[in-house]
Amino acid sequence: MPNTLGIMLTFTTYGTWLRGDARGWVADGLVYPPEPRLEDMDRQRLRYPPFRFSPEQRHQAGNAIGRTVAAMGGSVYALTVGSWHAHVVVGYVNVPLAEIVKLMKEGVRIDMGYRRAIWSGGYDKRFCFDRRSLLARVEYVRRHNLQDGLPGEPWAFIVPPI
């Protein structure tokens, strides 16, 4: 999509947002209300305990994401890594979106030395076709860092949007 200025990607850590979750949940683009029974069933099927990043691991995970995007020839406009999810706004890269996400997730897992699932399957994507939507998503991600007591851009590889 050459007219895309950027894409905000969101992915969650393994076992931290199951179907039926009290926060609501999404399937095929539809938002569903909490369903505790379904959440319990999914929790029982987990192969590993739910994964969360410690505060000390978040910066390392972010560095791995930055290296992965750079290796694809892309730019990171905003990034936050929380205990149970990550948001990243990247500029357009001529690589299939599913491959970008796969490489980011695997880059973090391998860099951190995990031999188990640390990310859930799937991801959310928000395309930015104009500067206004791109800047709004960058600001949304920056706010997560500020709320965590970090600078808005805690990694040196983050660049301003075009």
Coordinates of N, CA, C and O in Angstrom, one line a residue:
M1 N 0.8 -1.2 0.0 CA 0.0 0.0 0.0 C 0.9 1.2 0.0 O 1.1 1.8 1.1
P2 N 1.3 1.7 -1.1 CA 2.3 2.8 -1.2 C 1.7 4.1 -0.7 O 2.4 5.0 -0.3
N3 N 0.4 4.3 -0.6 CA -0.2 5.5 -0.1 C -0.3 5.5 1.4 O -0.8 6.5 2.0
T4 N 0.2 4.5 2.1 CA 0.2 4.4 3.5 C 1.4 5.2 4.1 O 2.5 4.9 3.8
L5 N 1.1 6.1 5.0 CA 2.2 6.9 5.6 C 2.8 6.1 6.8 O 3.9 6.3 7.1
G6 N 1.9 5.3 7.5 CA 2.4 4.6 8.6 C 1.3 3.6 9.0 O 0.2 3.6 8.6
I7 N 1.7 2.7 9.9 CA 0.8 1.7 10.5 C 1.1 1.5 11.9 O 2.2 1.4 12.4
M8 N 0.0 1.6 12.7 CA 0.2 1.3 14.2 C -0.2 -0.2 14.4 O -1.3 -0.6 14.0
L9 N 0.7 -0.9 14.9 CA 0.5 -2.3 15.2 C 0.5 -2.6 16.7 O 1.2 -1.9 17.5
T10 N -0.4 -3.4 17.1 CA -0.6 -3.8 18.5 C -0.6 -5.3 18.7 O -1.3 -5.9 17.9
F11 N 0.2 -5.8 19.6 CA 0.2 -7.2 19.8 C 0.3 -7.5 21.3 O 0.9 -6.6 22.0
T12 N -0.3 -8.5 21.8 CA -0.3 -8.8 23.2 C 0.6 -10.0 23.5 O 0.9 -10.8 22.7
T13 N 0.9 -10.1 24.8 CA 1.7 -11.2 25.2 C 0.9 -12.4 25.5 O -0.4 -12.3 25.7
Y14 N 1.5 -13.6 25.4 CA 0.9 -14.9 25.5 C 0.0 -15.0 26.8 O 0.4 -14.8 27.9
G15 N -1.3 -15.3 26.5 CA -2.2 -15.7 27.6 C -2.7 -14.5 28.4 O -3.3 -14.7 29.5
T16 N -2.5 -13.3 28.0 CA -2.9 -12.1 28.8 C -4.2 -11.5 28.3 O -4.8 -10.6 29.0
W17 N -4.7 -11.9 27.2 CA -6.0 -11.4 26.7 C -6.7 -12.5 25.9 O -6.5 -12.7 24.7
L18 N -7.5 -13.2 26.7 CA -8.2 -14.4 26.1 C -9.6 -14.1 25.7 O -10.2 -13.1 26.1
R19 N -10.1 -14.9 24.8 CA -11.5 -14.8 24.5 C -12.4 -14.8 25.8 O -12.1 -15.5 26.7
G20 N -13.4 -13.9 25.8 CA -14.2 -13.8 27.0 C -13.7 -12.9 28.1 O -14.3 -12.7 29.1
D21 N -12.5 -12.3 27.9 CA -11.9 -11.4 28.8 C -12.9 -10.3 29.4 O -13.7 -9.8 28.6
A22 N -12.7 -9.9 30.6 CA -13.5 -8.9 31.3 C -13.5 -7.6 30.6 O -14.4 -6.8 30.7
R23 N -12.4 -7.3 29.9 CA -12.2 -6.0 29.1 C -13.0 -6.1 27.8 O -13.0 -5.1 27.1
G24 N -13.6 -7.2 27.5 CA -14.2 -7.4 26.2 C -13.1 -8.1 25.3 O -12.0 -8.2 25.7
W25 N -13.5 -8.5 24.2 CA -12.6 -9.2 23.3 C -13.1 -9.1 21.9 O -14.2 -8.8 21.6
V26 N -12.2 -9.3 20.9 CA -12.5 -9.1 19.5 C -12.3 -10.4 18.7 O -11.3 -11.1 19.0
A27 N -13.2 -10.7 17.8 CA -13.0 -11.8 16.9 C -13.6 -11.4 15.6 O -14.7 -10.8 15.5
D28 N -12.8 -11.5 14.5 CA -13.3 -11.1 13.2 C -13.8 -9.7 13.1 O -14.7 -9.4 12.4
G29 N -13.1 -8.8 13.8 CA -13.4 -7.4 13.8 C -14.6 -7.0 14.6 O -15.0 -5.8 14.7
L30 N -15.2 -7.9 15.3 CA -16.4 -7.6 16.2 C -16.0 -7.6 17.6 O -15.2 -8.5 18.0
V31 N -16.5 -6.7 18.4 CA -16.2 -6.6 19.8 C -17.3 -7.4 20.6 O -18.5 -7.1 20.4
Y32 N -16.9 -8.3 21.5 CA -17.8 -9.1 22.3 C -17.7 -8.7 23.7 O -16.7 -8.3 24.2
P33 N -18.8 -8.9 24.5 CA -18.8 -8.6 25.9 C -18.1 -9.7 26.7 O -17.8 -10.8 26.1
P34 N -17.7 -9.4 27.9 CA -17.1 -10.5 28.8 C -17.9 -11.8 28.8 O -19.1 -11.7 28.7
E35 N -17.2 -12.9 28.9 CA -17.8 -14.2 28.9 C -16.9 -15.1 29.8 O -16.0 -15.8 29.2
P36 N -17.0 -15.0 31.1 CA -16.0 -15.7 32.0 C -15.9 -17.2 31.7 O -14.7 -17.7 31.8
R37 N -16.9 -17.9 31.3 CA -16.8 -19.3 31.1 C -15.9 -19.6 29.9 O -15.0 -20.5 29.9
L38 N -16.0 -18.8 28.9 CA -15.2 -18.9 27.7 C -13.7 -18.6 28.0 O -12.8 -19.3 27.6
E39 N -13.5 -17.6 28.8 CA -12.1 -17.2 29.3 C -11.5 -18.3 30.1 O -10.3 -18.7 29.9
D40 N -12.3 -18.9 31.0 CA -11.8 -20.0 31.8 C -11.4 -21.2 30.9 O -10.4 -21.9 31.1
M41 N -12.2 -21.5 29.9 CA -11.9 -22.6 28.9 C -10.6 -22.3 28.2 O -9.7 -23.2 28.0
D42 N -10.4 -21.1 27.7 CA -9.2 -20.7 27.0 C -8.0 -20.8 27.9 O -6.9 -21.3 27.5
R43 N -8.1 -20.4 29.1 CA -7.0 -20.4 30.1 C -6.6 -21.9 30.4 O -5.4 -22.1 30.5
Q44 N -7.5 -22.8 30.4 CA -7.2 -24.2 30.7 C -6.4 -24.8 29.5 O -5.7 -25.7 29.7
R45 N -6.6 -24.2 28.3 CA -5.9 -24.7 27.1 C -4.5 -24.2 26.9 O -3.8 -24.6 26.0
L46 N -4.1 -23.2 27.7 CA -2.8 -22.6 27.5 C -1.7 -23.7 27.7 O -1.8 -24.4 28.7
R47 N -0.7 -23.7 26.8 CA 0.4 -24.6 26.9 C 1.4 -24.1 27.9 O 2.2 -24.9 28.4
Y48 N 1.5 -22.8 28.1 CA 2.5 -22.2 29.0 C 1.7 -21.2 29.9 O 0.6 -20.7 29.6
P49 N 2.4 -20.8 31.0 CA 1.8 -19.7 31.9 C 1.7 -18.4 31.1 O 2.5 -18.2 30.2
P50 N 0.8 -17.6 31.4 CA 0.7 -16.3 30.7 C 2.1 -15.5 30.9 O 2.8 -15.7 31.9
F51 N 2.4 -14.8 29.8 CA 3.7 -14.1 29.8 C 3.5 -12.6 30.0 O 2.7 -12.0 29.4
R52 N 4.4 -12.0 30.9 CA 4.4 -10.6 31.1 C 5.9 -10.1 31.1 O 6.7 -10.8 31.7
F53 N 6.1 -9.0 30.5 CA 7.5 -8.4 30.6 C 7.7 -7.7 31.9 O 6.8 -7.0 32.4
S54 N 8.8 -7.9 32.5 CA 9.2 -7.2 33.7 C 9.6 -5.8 33.3 O 9.9 -5.6 32.1
P55 N 9.6 -4.8 34.2 CA 10.0 -3.4 33.8 C 11.4 -3.5 33.2 O 11.7 -2.7 32.2
E56 N 12.3 -4.3 33.7 CA 13.7 -4.4 33.2 C 13.7 -5.0 31.7 O 14.6 -4.7 31.0
Q57 N 12.8 -5.8 31.4 CA 12.8 -6.5 30.1 C 12.2 -5.6 28.9 O 12.5 -5.8 27.8
R58 N 11.4 -4.6 29.3 CA 10.7 -3.8 28.3 C 11.7 -3.1 27.3 O 11.5 -3.1 26.1
H59 N 12.8 -2.5 27.9 CA 13.7 -1.8 27.0 C 14.4 -2.7 26.0 O 14.6 -2.4 24.9
Q60 N 14.8 -3.9 26.5 CA 15.4 -4.9 25.7 C 14.5 -5.3 24.6 O 14.9 -5.5 23.4
A61 N 13.2 -5.6 24.9 CA 12.2 -5.9 23.9 C 12.1 -4.8 22.8 O 12.0 -5.1 21.6
G62 N 12.0 -3.6 23.3 CA 11.9 -2.5 22.3 C 13.1 -2.4 21.4 O 13.0 -2.1 20.2
N63 N 14.3 -2.6 22.0 CA 15.5 -2.6 21.1 C 15.4 -3.7 20.0 O 15.8 -3.5 18.9
A64 N 14.9 -4.9 20.4 CA 14.8 -5.9 19.4 C 13.8 -5.5 18.3 O 14.1 -5.8 17.1
I65 N 12.7 -4.9 18.7 CA 11.8 -4.4 17.7 C 12.4 -3.4 16.8 O 12.3 -3.5 15.5
G66 N 13.1 -2.5 17.3 CA 13.8 -1.5 16.5 C 14.8 -2.0 15.5 O 14.9 -1.7 14.4
R67 N 15.6 -3.0 16.0 CA 16.6 -3.7 15.1 C 15.9 -4.4 14.0 O 16.3 -4.4 12.8
T68 N 14.7 -5.0 14.3 CA 14.0 -5.8 13.3 C 13.4 -4.9 12.2 O 13.6 -5.1 11.0
V69 N 12.8 -3.8 12.6 CA 12.3 -2.8 11.7 C 13.4 -2.2 10.8 O 13.3 -2.1 9.6
A70 N 14.5 -1.9 11.4 CA 15.6 -1.3 10.7 C 16.2 -2.3 9.6 O 16.5 -1.9 8.5
A71 N 16.2 -3.6 10.0 CA 16.7 -4.6 9.1 C 15.8 -4.7 7.8 O 16.3 -5.2 6.8
M72 N 14.5 -4.3 8.0 CA 13.6 -4.4 6.8 C 13.7 -3.1 6.0 O 12.9 -2.9 5.1
G73 N 14.5 -2.1 6.5 CA 14.6 -0.8 5.8 C 13.5 0.1 6.3 O 13.2 1.1 5.6
G74 N 12.9 -0.1 7.4 CA 11.8 0.7 7.9 C 12.2 1.7 9.0 O 13.3 1.6 9.5
S75 N 11.3 2.5 9.4 CA 11.5 3.5 10.4 C 10.4 3.3 11.5 O 9.3 3.0 11.2
V76 N 10.8 3.5 12.8 CA 9.9 3.4 13.9 C 9.6 4.9 14.3 O 10.5 5.6 14.6
Y77 N 8.3 5.2 14.3 CA 7.9 6.6 14.6 C 7.4 6.7 16.1 O 7.5 7.7 16.7
A78 N 7.0 5.5 16.7 CA 6.6 5.5 18.1 C 6.6 4.0 18.5 O 6.3 3.2 17.7
L79 N 7.0 3.8 19.8 CA 7.0 2.5 20.3 C 6.8 2.5 21.8 O 7.4 3.4 22.5
T80 N 6.0 1.6 22.3 CA 5.9 1.4 23.7 C 5.8 -0.1 24.0 O 5.2 -0.8 23.2
V81 N 6.5 -0.6 25.0 CA 6.4 -2.0 25.4 C 5.9 -2.0 26.8 O 6.6 -1.5 27.7
G82 N 4.7 -2.5 27.0 CA 4.2 -2.6 28.4 C 4.4 -4.0 28.9 O 5.0 -4.9 28.2
S83 N 3.8 -4.3 30.0 CA 4.0 -5.6 30.6 C 3.3 -6.7 29.8 O 3.7 -7.8 29.7
W84 N 2.1 -6.3 29.2 CA 1.3 -7.3 28.5 C 1.0 -7.0 27.0 O 0.3 -7.8 26.3
H85 N 1.5 -5.9 26.5 CA 1.3 -5.6 25.1 C 2.3 -4.6 24.6 O 3.1 -4.0 25.4
A86 N 2.4 -4.5 23.3 CA 3.3 -3.5 22.6 C 2.5 -2.8 21.6 O 1.6 -3.4 20.9
H87 N 2.8 -1.5 21.4 CA 2.3 -0.7 20.3 C 3.5 -0.2 19.6 O 4.4 0.3 20.2
V88 N 3.5 -0.2 18.2 CA 4.5 0.3 17.4 C 3.9 1.0 16.2 O 3.0 0.4 15.6
V89 N 4.4 2.2 15.9 CA 4.0 2.9 14.7 C 5.2 2.9 13.8 O 6.3 3.4 14.2
V90 N 5.0 2.3 12.6 CA 6.1 2.2 11.7 C 5.7 2.9 10.4 O 4.5 3.0 10.0
G91 N 6.8 3.4 9.7 CA 6.5 3.9 8.3 C 6.3 2.8 7.4 O 6.5 1.6 7.7
Y92 N 5.8 3.2 6.2 CA 5.6 2.2 5.2 C 6.8 1.4 4.8 O 7.9 1.9 4.7
V93 N 6.7 0.1 4.8 CA 7.8 -0.9 4.4 C 7.2 -1.8 3.3 O 6.1 -2.3 3.5
N94 N 7.9 -2.1 2.3 CA 7.4 -2.9 1.2 C 7.6 -4.4 1.6 O 8.4 -5.1 0.9
V95 N 7.1 -4.8 2.7 CA 7.1 -6.1 3.2 C 5.7 -6.5 3.6 O 5.0 -5.6 4.2
P96 N 5.2 -7.7 3.4 CA 3.8 -8.0 3.8 C 3.7 -7.8 5.3 O 4.6 -8.1 6.1
L97 N 2.6 -7.2 5.7 CA 2.3 -6.9 7.1 C 2.5 -8.1 8.0 O 3.1 -7.9 9.1
A98 N 1.9 -9.2 7.7 CA 2.0 -10.4 8.6 C 3.5 -10.7 8.8 O 3.9 -11.2 9.9
E99 N 4.3 -10.6 7.8 CA 5.8 -10.9 7.9 C 6.4 -9.9 8.8 O 7.3 -10.2 9.6
I100 N 6.1 -8.6 8.7 CA 6.6 -7.6 9.6 C 6.4 -7.9 11.1 O 7.3 -7.9 11.9
V101 N 5.1 -8.3 11.4 CA 4.7 -8.6 12.7 C 5.5 -9.9 13.2 O 6.0 -10.0 14.3
K102 N 5.5 -10.9 12.3 CA 6.1 -12.2 12.7 C 7.6 -11.9 13.0 O 8.1 -12.4 14.0
L103 N 8.3 -11.1 12.2 CA 9.7 -10.8 12.4 C 9.9 -10.0 13.7 O 10.9 -10.3 14.4
M104 N 9.0 -9.1 14.0 CA 9.2 -8.3 15.3 C 9.0 -9.2 16.5 O 9.8 -9.2 17.4
K105 N 7.9 -10.0 16.5 CA 7.7 -10.9 17.6 C 8.8 -11.9 17.8 O 9.3 -12.1 18.9
E106 N 9.2 -12.5 16.7 CA 10.3 -13.5 16.8 C 11.6 -12.9 17.2 O 12.4 -13.4 17.9
G107 N 11.9 -11.6 16.7 CA 13.1 -10.9 17.0 C 13.2 -10.7 18.5 O 14.2 -10.9 19.1
V108 N 12.1 -10.3 19.2 CA 12.1 -10.1 20.6 C 12.3 -11.5 21.3 O 13.1 -11.6 22.2
R109 N 11.5 -12.5 20.9 CA 11.6 -13.8 21.6 C 13.0 -14.3 21.5 O 13.6 -14.8 22.6
I110 N 13.6 -14.3 20.4 CA 15.0 -14.8 20.2 C 16.0 -14.0 20.9 O 16.9 -14.5 21.6
D111 N 15.9 -12.7 20.8 CA 16.9 -11.8 21.4 C 16.8 -12.0 23.0 O 17.9 -11.9 23.6
M112 N 15.7 -12.3 23.5 CA 15.6 -12.4 25.0 C 15.8 -13.8 25.4 O 15.8 -14.1 26.6
G113 N 16.0 -14.7 24.5 CA 16.4 -16.1 24.8 C 15.3 -17.0 25.2 O 15.5 -18.0 25.9
Y114 N 14.0 -16.7 24.9 CA 12.9 -17.5 25.2 C 12.7 -18.7 24.2 O 12.8 -18.5 23.0
R115 N 12.5 -19.8 24.8 CA 12.2 -21.0 23.9 C 10.7 -21.4 24.1 O 10.4 -22.6 24.0
R116 N 9.9 -20.5 24.4 CA 8.4 -20.7 24.5 C 7.7 -19.6 23.9 O 8.3 -18.5 23.6
A117 N 6.4 -19.7 23.8 CA 5.6 -18.6 23.3 C 5.6 -17.4 24.3 O 5.4 -17.6 25.5
I118 N 5.9 -16.2 23.8 CA 5.8 -15.0 24.6 C 4.7 -14.1 24.1 O 4.3 -13.1 24.8
W119 N 4.3 -14.3 22.8 CA 3.3 -13.4 22.2 C 2.0 -14.3 21.9 O 2.1 -15.4 21.5
S120 N 0.9 -13.6 21.9 CA -0.3 -14.3 21.5 C -0.3 -14.3 20.0 O 0.4 -13.5 19.3
G121 N -1.2 -15.1 19.4 CA -1.3 -15.1 17.9 C -2.1 -13.8 17.5 O -2.8 -13.3 18.3
G122 N -1.8 -13.4 16.3 CA -2.6 -12.2 15.8 C -2.0 -10.9 16.2 O -1.0 -10.8 17.0
Y123 N -2.7 -9.9 15.7 CA -2.3 -8.5 16.0 C -3.4 -7.6 15.5 O -4.2 -8.0 14.7
D124 N -3.3 -6.3 16.0 CA -4.3 -5.3 15.5 C -3.5 -4.4 14.6 O -2.3 -4.1 14.9
K125 N -4.1 -3.9 13.5 CA -3.4 -2.9 12.6 C -4.3 -1.7 12.4 O -5.5 -1.9 12.3
R126 N -3.7 -0.6 12.4 CA -4.4 0.7 12.1 C -3.6 1.4 11.1 O -2.5 1.9 11.3
F127 N -4.1 1.6 9.8 CA -3.4 2.2 8.8 C -3.6 3.7 8.9 O -4.6 4.2 9.2
C128 N -2.5 4.4 8.6 CA -2.5 5.9 8.6 C -2.3 6.4 7.1 O -1.2 6.3 6.6
F129 N -3.4 6.9 6.5 CA -3.3 7.4 5.2 C -3.1 8.9 5.1 O -2.9 9.4 4.0
D130 N -3.1 9.6 6.2 CA -2.9 11.0 6.2 C -2.1 11.4 7.4 O -2.0 10.6 8.4
R131 N -1.5 12.6 7.3 CA -0.6 13.0 8.4 C -1.3 13.1 9.8 O -0.8 12.8 10.8
R132 N -2.6 13.6 9.7 CA -3.3 13.8 11.0 C -3.5 12.4 11.7 O -3.3 12.3 12.9
S133 N -3.9 11.4 11.0 CA -4.1 10.1 11.7 C -2.8 9.5 12.1 O -2.7 8.9 13.2
L134 N -1.7 9.7 11.3 CA -0.4 9.3 11.8 C 0.1 9.9 13.0 O 0.5 9.3 14.0
L135 N -0.1 11.3 13.1 CA 0.4 12.0 14.3 C -0.5 11.6 15.5 O 0.0 11.5 16.6
A136 N -1.8 11.4 15.3 CA -2.7 11.0 16.4 C -2.2 9.6 17.0 O -2.2 9.4 18.2
R137 N -1.9 8.7 16.1 CA -1.4 7.4 16.6 C 0.0 7.4 17.3 O 0.2 6.8 18.3
V138 N 0.8 8.3 16.8 CA 2.1 8.5 17.4 C 1.9 9.0 18.8 O 2.5 8.6 19.8
E139 N 1.1 10.0 18.9 CA 0.8 10.6 20.2 C 0.2 9.6 21.2 O 0.5 9.6 22.4
Y140 N -0.7 8.8 20.7 CA -1.3 7.8 21.5 C -0.3 6.8 22.1 O -0.3 6.5 23.3
V141 N 0.7 6.4 21.3 CA 1.8 5.5 21.8 C 2.7 6.3 22.7 O 3.1 5.7 23.8
R142 N 3.1 7.5 22.4 CA 3.9 8.3 23.3 C 3.3 8.4 24.7 O 4.0 8.3 25.7
R143 N 2.0 8.6 24.7 CA 1.3 8.8 26.0 C 1.5 7.6 26.9 O 1.6 7.7 28.1
H144 N 1.5 6.4 26.3 CA 1.7 5.2 27.1 C 3.1 5.2 27.8 O 3.2 4.9 29.0
N145 N 4.1 5.7 27.1 CA 5.4 5.8 27.7 C 5.4 6.9 28.8 O 6.0 6.6 29.9
L146 N 4.8 8.0 28.6 CA 4.8 9.1 29.6 C 4.1 8.6 30.8 O 4.5 8.9 32.0
Q147 N 3.0 7.8 30.6 CA 2.2 7.3 31.8 C 3.0 6.3 32.6 O 2.8 6.2 33.8
D148 N 4.0 5.7 31.9 CA 4.9 4.7 32.6 C 6.1 5.4 33.2 O 7.0 4.8 33.8
G149 N 6.1 6.8 33.2 CA 7.2 7.5 33.7 C 8.5 7.5 32.8 O 9.6 7.8 33.3
L150 N 8.3 7.2 31.6 CA 9.4 7.2 30.6 C 9.3 8.4 29.7 O 8.3 9.0 29.6
P151 N 10.4 8.7 29.0 CA 10.3 9.7 28.0 C 9.3 9.3 26.9 O 9.1 8.0 26.7
G152 N 8.8 10.2 26.1 CA 7.9 9.8 25.0 C 8.6 8.9 24.0 O 7.9 8.0 23.4
E153 N 9.9 9.1 23.8 CA 10.6 8.3 22.8 C 11.8 7.7 23.6 O 12.9 8.2 23.5
P154 N 11.6 6.6 24.3 CA 12.7 6.0 25.1 C 13.8 5.3 24.4 O 14.8 4.8 25.0
W155 N 13.7 5.1 23.1 CA 14.7 4.5 22.3 C 15.3 5.4 21.2 O 14.5 6.2 20.6
A156 N 16.6 5.4 21.1 CA 17.3 6.3 20.2 C 16.9 6.2 18.7 O 17.0 7.1 17.9
F157 N 16.4 5.0 18.3 CA 16.1 4.7 16.9 C 14.8 5.3 16.5 O 14.4 5.3 15.3
I158 N 13.9 5.8 17.4 CA 12.7 6.4 17.1 C 12.9 7.7 16.3 O 13.7 8.6 16.8
V159 N 12.3 7.9 15.2 CA 12.4 9.1 14.4 C 11.1 9.8 14.3 O 10.0 9.2 14.3
P160 N 11.1 11.1 14.0 CA 9.8 11.8 13.8 C 9.2 11.3 12.5 O 9.8 11.0 11.5
P161 N 7.8 11.3 12.5 CA 7.1 10.9 11.3 C 7.4 11.9 10.1 O 7.7 13.0 10.4
I162 N 7.3 11.3 9.0 CA 7.6 12.1 7.8 C 6.6 13.3 7.6 O 5.5 13.3 8.1

